Short mmCIF file of C-alpha atoms in Angstrom, two decimals:
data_model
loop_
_atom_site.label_atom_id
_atom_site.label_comp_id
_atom_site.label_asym_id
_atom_site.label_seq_id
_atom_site.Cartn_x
_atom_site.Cartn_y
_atom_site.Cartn_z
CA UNK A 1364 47.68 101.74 92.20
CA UNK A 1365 50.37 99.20 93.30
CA UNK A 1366 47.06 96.61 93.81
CA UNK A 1367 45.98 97.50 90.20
CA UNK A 1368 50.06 96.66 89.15
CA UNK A 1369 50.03 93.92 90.20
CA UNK A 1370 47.01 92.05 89.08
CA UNK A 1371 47.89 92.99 85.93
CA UNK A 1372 51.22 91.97 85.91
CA UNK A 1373 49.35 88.16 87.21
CA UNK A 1374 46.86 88.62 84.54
CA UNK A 1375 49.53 88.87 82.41
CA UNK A 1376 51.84 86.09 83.71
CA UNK A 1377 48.68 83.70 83.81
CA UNK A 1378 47.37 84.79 80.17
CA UNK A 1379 50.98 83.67 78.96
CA UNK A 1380 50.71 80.37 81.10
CA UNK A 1381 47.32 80.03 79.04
CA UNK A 1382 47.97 81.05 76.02
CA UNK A 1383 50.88 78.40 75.92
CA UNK A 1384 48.30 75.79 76.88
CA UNK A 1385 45.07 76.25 75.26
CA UNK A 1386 45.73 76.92 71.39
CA UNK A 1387 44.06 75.05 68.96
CA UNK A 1388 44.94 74.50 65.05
CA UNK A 1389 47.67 76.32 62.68
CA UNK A 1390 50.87 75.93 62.92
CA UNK A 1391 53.69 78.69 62.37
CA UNK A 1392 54.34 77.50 58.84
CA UNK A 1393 50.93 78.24 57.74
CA UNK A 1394 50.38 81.58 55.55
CA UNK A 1395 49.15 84.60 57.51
CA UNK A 1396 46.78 85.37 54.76
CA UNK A 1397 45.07 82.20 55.05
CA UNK A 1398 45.26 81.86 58.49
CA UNK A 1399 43.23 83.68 61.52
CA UNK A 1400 44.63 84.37 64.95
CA UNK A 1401 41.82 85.01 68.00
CA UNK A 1402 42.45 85.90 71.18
CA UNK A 1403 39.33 84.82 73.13
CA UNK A 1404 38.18 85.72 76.54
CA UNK A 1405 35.05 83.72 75.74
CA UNK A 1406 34.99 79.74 76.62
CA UNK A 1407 36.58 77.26 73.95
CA UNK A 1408 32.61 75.65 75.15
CA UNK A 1409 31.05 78.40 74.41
CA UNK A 1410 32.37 79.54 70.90
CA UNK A 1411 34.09 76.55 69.71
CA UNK A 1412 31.56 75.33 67.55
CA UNK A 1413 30.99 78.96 66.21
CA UNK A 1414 34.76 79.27 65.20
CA UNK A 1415 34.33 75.91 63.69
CA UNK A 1416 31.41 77.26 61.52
CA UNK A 1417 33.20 80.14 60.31
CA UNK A 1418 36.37 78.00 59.62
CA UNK A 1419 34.27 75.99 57.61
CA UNK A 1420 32.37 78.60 55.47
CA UNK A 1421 35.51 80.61 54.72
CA UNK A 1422 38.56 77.90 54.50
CA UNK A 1423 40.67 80.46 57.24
CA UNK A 1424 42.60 78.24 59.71
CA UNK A 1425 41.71 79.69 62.64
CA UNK A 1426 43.57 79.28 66.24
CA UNK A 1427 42.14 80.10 68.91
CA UNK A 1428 43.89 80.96 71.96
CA UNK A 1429 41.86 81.21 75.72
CA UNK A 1430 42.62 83.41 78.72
CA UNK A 1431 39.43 85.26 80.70
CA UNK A 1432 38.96 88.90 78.82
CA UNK A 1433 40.96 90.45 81.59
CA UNK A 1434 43.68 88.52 80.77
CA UNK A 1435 43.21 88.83 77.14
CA UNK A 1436 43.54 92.33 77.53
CA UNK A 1437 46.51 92.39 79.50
CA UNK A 1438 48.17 90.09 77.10
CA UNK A 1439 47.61 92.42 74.14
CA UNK A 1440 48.87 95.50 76.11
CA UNK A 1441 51.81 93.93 77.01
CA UNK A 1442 52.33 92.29 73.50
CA UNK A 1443 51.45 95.84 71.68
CA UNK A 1444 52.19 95.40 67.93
CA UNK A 1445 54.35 92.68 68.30
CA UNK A 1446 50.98 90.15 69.22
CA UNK A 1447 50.87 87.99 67.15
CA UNK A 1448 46.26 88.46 67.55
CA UNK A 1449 44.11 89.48 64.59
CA UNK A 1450 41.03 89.69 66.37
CA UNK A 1451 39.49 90.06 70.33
CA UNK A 1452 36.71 87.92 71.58
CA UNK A 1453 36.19 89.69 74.29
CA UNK A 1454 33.56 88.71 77.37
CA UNK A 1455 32.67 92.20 78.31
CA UNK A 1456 32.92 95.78 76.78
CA UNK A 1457 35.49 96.78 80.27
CA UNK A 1458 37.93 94.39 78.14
CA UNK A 1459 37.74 95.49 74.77
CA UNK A 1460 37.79 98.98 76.22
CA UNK A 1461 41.18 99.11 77.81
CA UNK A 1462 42.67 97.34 74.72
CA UNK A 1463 41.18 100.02 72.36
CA UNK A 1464 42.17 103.11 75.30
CA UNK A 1465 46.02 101.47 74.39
CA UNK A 1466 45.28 102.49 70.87
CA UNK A 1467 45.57 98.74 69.49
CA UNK A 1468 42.92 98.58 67.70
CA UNK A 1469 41.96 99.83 63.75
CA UNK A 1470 38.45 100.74 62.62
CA UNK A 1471 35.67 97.92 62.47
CA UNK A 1472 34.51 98.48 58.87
CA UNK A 1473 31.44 100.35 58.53
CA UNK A 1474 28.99 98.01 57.25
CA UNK A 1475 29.73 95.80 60.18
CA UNK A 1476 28.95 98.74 63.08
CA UNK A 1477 26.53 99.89 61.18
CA UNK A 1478 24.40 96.33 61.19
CA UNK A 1479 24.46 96.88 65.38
CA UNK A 1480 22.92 100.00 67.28
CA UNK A 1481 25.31 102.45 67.91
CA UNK A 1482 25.05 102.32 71.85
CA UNK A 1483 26.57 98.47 71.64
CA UNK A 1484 29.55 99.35 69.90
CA UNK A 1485 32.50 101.86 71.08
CA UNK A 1486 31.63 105.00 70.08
CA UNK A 1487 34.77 105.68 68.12
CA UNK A 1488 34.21 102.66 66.35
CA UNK A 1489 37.45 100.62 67.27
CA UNK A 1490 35.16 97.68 68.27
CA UNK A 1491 31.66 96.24 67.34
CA UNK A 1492 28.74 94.58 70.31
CA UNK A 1493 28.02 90.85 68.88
CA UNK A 1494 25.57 89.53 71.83
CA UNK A 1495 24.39 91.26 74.61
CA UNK A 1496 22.99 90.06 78.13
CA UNK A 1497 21.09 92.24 80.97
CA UNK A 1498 22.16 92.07 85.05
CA UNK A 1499 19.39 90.59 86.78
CA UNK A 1500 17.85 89.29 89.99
CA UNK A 1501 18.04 85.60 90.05
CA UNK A 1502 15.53 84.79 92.98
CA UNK A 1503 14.24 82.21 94.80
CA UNK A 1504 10.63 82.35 94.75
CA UNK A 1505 9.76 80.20 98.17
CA UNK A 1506 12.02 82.64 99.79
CA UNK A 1507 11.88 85.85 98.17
CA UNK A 1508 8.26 85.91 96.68
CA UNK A 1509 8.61 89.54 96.11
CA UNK A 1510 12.12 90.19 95.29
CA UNK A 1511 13.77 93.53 94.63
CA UNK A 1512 14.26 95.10 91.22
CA UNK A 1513 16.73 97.95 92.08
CA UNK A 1514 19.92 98.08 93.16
CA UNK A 1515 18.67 99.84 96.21
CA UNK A 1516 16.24 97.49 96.88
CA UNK A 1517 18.53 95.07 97.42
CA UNK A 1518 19.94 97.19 100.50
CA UNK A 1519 16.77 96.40 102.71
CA UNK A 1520 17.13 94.65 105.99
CA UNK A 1521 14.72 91.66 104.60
CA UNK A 1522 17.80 90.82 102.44
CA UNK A 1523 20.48 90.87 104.83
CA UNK A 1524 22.58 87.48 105.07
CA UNK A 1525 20.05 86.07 101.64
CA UNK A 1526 21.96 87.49 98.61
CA UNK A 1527 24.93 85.64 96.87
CA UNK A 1528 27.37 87.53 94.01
CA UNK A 1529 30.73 86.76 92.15
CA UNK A 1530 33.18 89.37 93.19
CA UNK A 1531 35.97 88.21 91.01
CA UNK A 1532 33.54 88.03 87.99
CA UNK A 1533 33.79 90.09 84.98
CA UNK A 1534 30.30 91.07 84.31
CA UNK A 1535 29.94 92.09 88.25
CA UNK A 1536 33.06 94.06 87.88
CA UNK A 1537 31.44 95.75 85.16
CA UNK A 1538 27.95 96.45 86.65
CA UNK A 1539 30.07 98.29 89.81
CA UNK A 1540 32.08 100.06 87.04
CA UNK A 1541 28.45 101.38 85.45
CA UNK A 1542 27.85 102.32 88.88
CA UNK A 1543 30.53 104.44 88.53
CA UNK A 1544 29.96 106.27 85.66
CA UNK A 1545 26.31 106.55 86.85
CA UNK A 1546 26.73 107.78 90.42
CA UNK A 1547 29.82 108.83 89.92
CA UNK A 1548 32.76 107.57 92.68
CA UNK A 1549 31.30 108.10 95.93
CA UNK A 1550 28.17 107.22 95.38
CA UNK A 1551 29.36 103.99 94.09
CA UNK A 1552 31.34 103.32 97.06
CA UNK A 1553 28.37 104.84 99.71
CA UNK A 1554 25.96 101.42 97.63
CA UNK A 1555 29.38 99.24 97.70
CA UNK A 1556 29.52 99.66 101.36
CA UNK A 1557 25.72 99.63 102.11
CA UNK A 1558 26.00 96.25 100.01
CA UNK A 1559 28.82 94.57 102.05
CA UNK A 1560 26.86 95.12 105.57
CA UNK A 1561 24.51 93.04 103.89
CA UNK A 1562 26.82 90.18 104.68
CA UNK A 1563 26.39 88.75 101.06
CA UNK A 1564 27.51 85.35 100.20
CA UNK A 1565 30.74 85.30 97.69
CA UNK A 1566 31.04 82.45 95.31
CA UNK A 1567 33.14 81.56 92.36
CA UNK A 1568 31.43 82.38 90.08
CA UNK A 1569 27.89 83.26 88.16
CA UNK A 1570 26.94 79.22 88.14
CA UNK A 1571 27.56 78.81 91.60
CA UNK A 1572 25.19 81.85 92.30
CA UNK A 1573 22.60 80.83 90.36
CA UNK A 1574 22.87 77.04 91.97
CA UNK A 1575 22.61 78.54 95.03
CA UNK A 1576 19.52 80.14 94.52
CA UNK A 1577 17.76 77.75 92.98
CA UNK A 1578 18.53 75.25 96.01
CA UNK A 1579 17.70 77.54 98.31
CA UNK A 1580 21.25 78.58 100.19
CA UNK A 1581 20.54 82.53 99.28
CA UNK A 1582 17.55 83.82 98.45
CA UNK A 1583 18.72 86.92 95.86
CA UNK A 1584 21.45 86.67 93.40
CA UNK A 1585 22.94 88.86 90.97
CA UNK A 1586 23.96 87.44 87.74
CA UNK A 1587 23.59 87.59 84.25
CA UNK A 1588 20.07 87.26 82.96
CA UNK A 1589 21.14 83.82 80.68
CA UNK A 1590 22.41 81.71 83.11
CA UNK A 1591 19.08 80.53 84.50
CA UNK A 1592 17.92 79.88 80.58
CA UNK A 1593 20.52 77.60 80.83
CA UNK A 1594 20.07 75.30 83.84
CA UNK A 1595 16.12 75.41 82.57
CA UNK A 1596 17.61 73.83 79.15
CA UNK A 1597 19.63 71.70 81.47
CA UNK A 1598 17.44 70.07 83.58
CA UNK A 1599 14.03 71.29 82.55
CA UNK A 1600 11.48 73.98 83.39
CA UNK A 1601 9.67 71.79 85.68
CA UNK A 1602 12.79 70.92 87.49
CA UNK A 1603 14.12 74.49 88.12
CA UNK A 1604 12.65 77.00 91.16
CA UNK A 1605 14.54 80.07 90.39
CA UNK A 1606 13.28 82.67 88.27
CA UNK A 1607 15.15 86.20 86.98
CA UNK A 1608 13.56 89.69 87.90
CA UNK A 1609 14.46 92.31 85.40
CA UNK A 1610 15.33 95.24 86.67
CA UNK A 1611 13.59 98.31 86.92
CA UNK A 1612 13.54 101.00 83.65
CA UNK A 1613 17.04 103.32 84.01
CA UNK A 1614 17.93 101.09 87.21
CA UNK A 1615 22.05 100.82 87.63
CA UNK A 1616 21.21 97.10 88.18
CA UNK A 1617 19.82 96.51 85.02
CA UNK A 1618 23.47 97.16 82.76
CA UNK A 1619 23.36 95.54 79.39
CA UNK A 1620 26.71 94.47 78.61
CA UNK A 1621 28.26 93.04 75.55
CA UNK A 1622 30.41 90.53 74.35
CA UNK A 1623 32.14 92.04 71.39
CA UNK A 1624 35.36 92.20 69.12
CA UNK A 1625 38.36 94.05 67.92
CA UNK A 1626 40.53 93.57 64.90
CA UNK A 1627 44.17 94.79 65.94
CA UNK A 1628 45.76 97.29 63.79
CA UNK A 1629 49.16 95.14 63.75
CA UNK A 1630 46.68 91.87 62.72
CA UNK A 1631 49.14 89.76 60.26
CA UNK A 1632 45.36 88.94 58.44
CA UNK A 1633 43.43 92.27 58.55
CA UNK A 1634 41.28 91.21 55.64
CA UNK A 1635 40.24 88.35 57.97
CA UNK A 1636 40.05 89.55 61.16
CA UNK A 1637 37.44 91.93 59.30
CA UNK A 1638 35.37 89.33 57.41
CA UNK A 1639 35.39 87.59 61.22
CA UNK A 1640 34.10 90.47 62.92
CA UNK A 1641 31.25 90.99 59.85
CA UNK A 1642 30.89 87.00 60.68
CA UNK A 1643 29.94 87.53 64.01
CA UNK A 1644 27.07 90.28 63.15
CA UNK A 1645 25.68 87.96 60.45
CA UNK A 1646 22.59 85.77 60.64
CA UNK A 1647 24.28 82.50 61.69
CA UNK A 1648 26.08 83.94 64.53
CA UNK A 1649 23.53 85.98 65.99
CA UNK A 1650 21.28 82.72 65.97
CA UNK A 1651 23.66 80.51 67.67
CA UNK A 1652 24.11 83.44 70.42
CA UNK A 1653 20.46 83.48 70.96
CA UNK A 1654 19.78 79.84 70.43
CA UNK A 1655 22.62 78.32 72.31
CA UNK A 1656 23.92 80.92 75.12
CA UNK A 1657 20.63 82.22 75.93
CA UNK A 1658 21.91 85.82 75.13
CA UNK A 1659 20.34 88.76 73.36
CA UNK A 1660 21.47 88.84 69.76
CA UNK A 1661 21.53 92.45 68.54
CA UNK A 1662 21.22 92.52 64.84
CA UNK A 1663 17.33 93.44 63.54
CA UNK A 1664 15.42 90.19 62.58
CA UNK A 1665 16.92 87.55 64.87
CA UNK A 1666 14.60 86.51 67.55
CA UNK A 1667 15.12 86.25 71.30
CA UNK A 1668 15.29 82.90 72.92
CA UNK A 1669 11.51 81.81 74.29
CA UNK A 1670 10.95 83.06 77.62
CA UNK A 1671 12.68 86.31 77.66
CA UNK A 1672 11.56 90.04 77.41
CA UNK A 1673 12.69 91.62 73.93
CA UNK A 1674 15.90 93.55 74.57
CA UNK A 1675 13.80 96.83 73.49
CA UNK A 1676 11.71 96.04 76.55
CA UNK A 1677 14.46 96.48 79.27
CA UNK A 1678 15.30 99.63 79.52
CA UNK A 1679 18.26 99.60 80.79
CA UNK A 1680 20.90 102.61 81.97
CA UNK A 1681 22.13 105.20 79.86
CA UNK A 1682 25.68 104.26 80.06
CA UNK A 1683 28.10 104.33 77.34
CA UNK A 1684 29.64 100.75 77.51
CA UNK A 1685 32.72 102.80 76.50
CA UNK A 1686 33.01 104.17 79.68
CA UNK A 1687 33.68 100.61 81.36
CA UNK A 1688 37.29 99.53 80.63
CA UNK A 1689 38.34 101.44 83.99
CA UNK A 1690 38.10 98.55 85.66
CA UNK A 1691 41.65 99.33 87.56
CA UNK A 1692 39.57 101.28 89.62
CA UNK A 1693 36.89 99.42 90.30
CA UNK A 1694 38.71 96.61 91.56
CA UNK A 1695 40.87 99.15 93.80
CA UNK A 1696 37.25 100.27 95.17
CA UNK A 1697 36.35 96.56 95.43
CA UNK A 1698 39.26 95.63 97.63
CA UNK A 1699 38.82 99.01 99.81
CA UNK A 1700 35.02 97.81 100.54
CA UNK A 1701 35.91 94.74 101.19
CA UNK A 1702 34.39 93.02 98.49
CA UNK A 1703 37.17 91.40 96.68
CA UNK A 1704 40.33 90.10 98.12
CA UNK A 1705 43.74 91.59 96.85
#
């Protein structure tokens, strides 16, 4: 417990440090009502030029602050109805979880949940899914021509020394926290330790993973299924070797996460914060998710990015992304492995 402590009270001192830094637009003077306050634990790159769209359509200045999810989270909790948030862009559903467990959150309004499927959004309905993206295999096909597609596949001997992963990363945080709720404890920690006498290679971050397999340093690597749409958009299909195995139907591997939002019960705009979260399940959002991230939008009607298998296709576990804001635990399980460093 004194491990989960204190990287929340550093999540919390480096949100602050962040938060200080990296807002954007508004000013105190400005009218709450007209005005929109998000706390993002999504990339100023990434959904910029979205919050620029809506800012545009509805007149709202909006200011955006940046921390990872984590530290989002930990900001909020700490802030509790004195934050100063209408909304949370969260990363992953882990995130948006915790907040809501805190009891921060009010009721997404019902048209908005009710334009997602139910098993993307909390269950309770204190937050809404508004893109989704599956765990995969990023392999490299020269060295792993047949590469696994289950978690347990990835424990054979042939793989030993060949597979690289992000431990610090959020979305592999929350694919060991499905684990969890799948296998329950041990049986999580029996794979985590199977998979750490596999000598895998650490690395910063999803990026670096996916680099590394596609030049060849690791063979396997376990990342988010968009990230290799992404260097392919970057450099070309010609000019890219790796290539993502999906994993297999009800496999633990194959989690489909979501990025998602909150509006916070203490929001100074809630009549905002709602219209954004409605925003972000409309057409033009769910078309720049697919179209520029590379990620599964999950409103009916809005097609996949080219290339990838339709998100009714993948099967994936039967875990209620509710069930993943314990991520206290998981990281204490992390560090006992040996997997992440305290």
């Amino acid at each position: 417990m004194r491990f989960a402590l204190s990287r929340l009270t550093a999540a919390v001192c480096a949100a602050a440090t962040v938060l200080s830094l990296t807002s954007c637009g508004g000013s105190d003077s400005v009218d709450a009502s007209e005005s929109l306050v998000v706390y993002s634990g999504r990339s100023e790159e990434l959904v910029g030029p979205l919050l620029e769209k809506f800012k545009a359509e509805t007149g709202l200045n909006v200011e955006a602050r940046y921390a990872s999810s984590g530290e989002m989270a930990a900001q909020l909790i700490t802030e509790g109805d004195k934050s100063p948030a209408d909304v949370f862009l969260s990363q992953d559903a882990g995130a948006l979880g915790a907040v809501a467990k805190a009891g921060l959150f009010a009721q997404i309004d019902t048209a908005t949940l009710e334009a997602v499927p139910a098993n993307y959004s909390a269950a309770d309905g204190s937050w809404v899914g508004v893109s989704g993206r599956a765990r995969v295999v990023v392999f490299n096909p020269r060295l792993a021509p047949n590469p696994p597609d289950t978690v347990d596949g990835v424990l054979a001997p042939e793989w030993k020394d060949k597979i690289g992963f992000a431990p610090s990363n959020a979305s592999w945080q929350s694919f060991v926290t499905g684990l969890r709720v799948v296998r329950g404890d041990a049986g999580a920690e029996q794979w985590l330790r199977a998979f750490k006498a596999q000598n895998p290679k650490a690395y910063e971050n999803n990026v670096a993973v996916r680099d590394a397999v596609d030049k060849g340093e690791v063979a396997l690597g376990l990342v988010n299924h968009y990230y290799l749409y992404e260097l392919i958009d970057a450099k070309g299909g010609d000019a890219v070797t790796a290539q993502n195995k999906f994993m297999a139907p009800g496999d633990p591997g194959g989690l489909v996460n979501v990025a998602g939002v909150g509006v916070l019960k203490s929001a100074p705009n809630p009549a905002g914060a709602q219209r954004f979260a409605a925003y972000l399940v409309g057409k033009t959002a769910q078309e720049y998710f697919a179209g520029e991230t590379k990620e599964y939008p999950l409103v009916a009607g809005v097609a996949t990015a080219e290339g990838m298998p339709p998100l009714a296709d993948l099967q994936p576990p039967a875990v209620d992304l509710s069930q993943l804001d314990d991520l206290e635990a998981t990281q204490e399980m992390l560090v006992a492995t040996g997997l992440l460093t305290n």
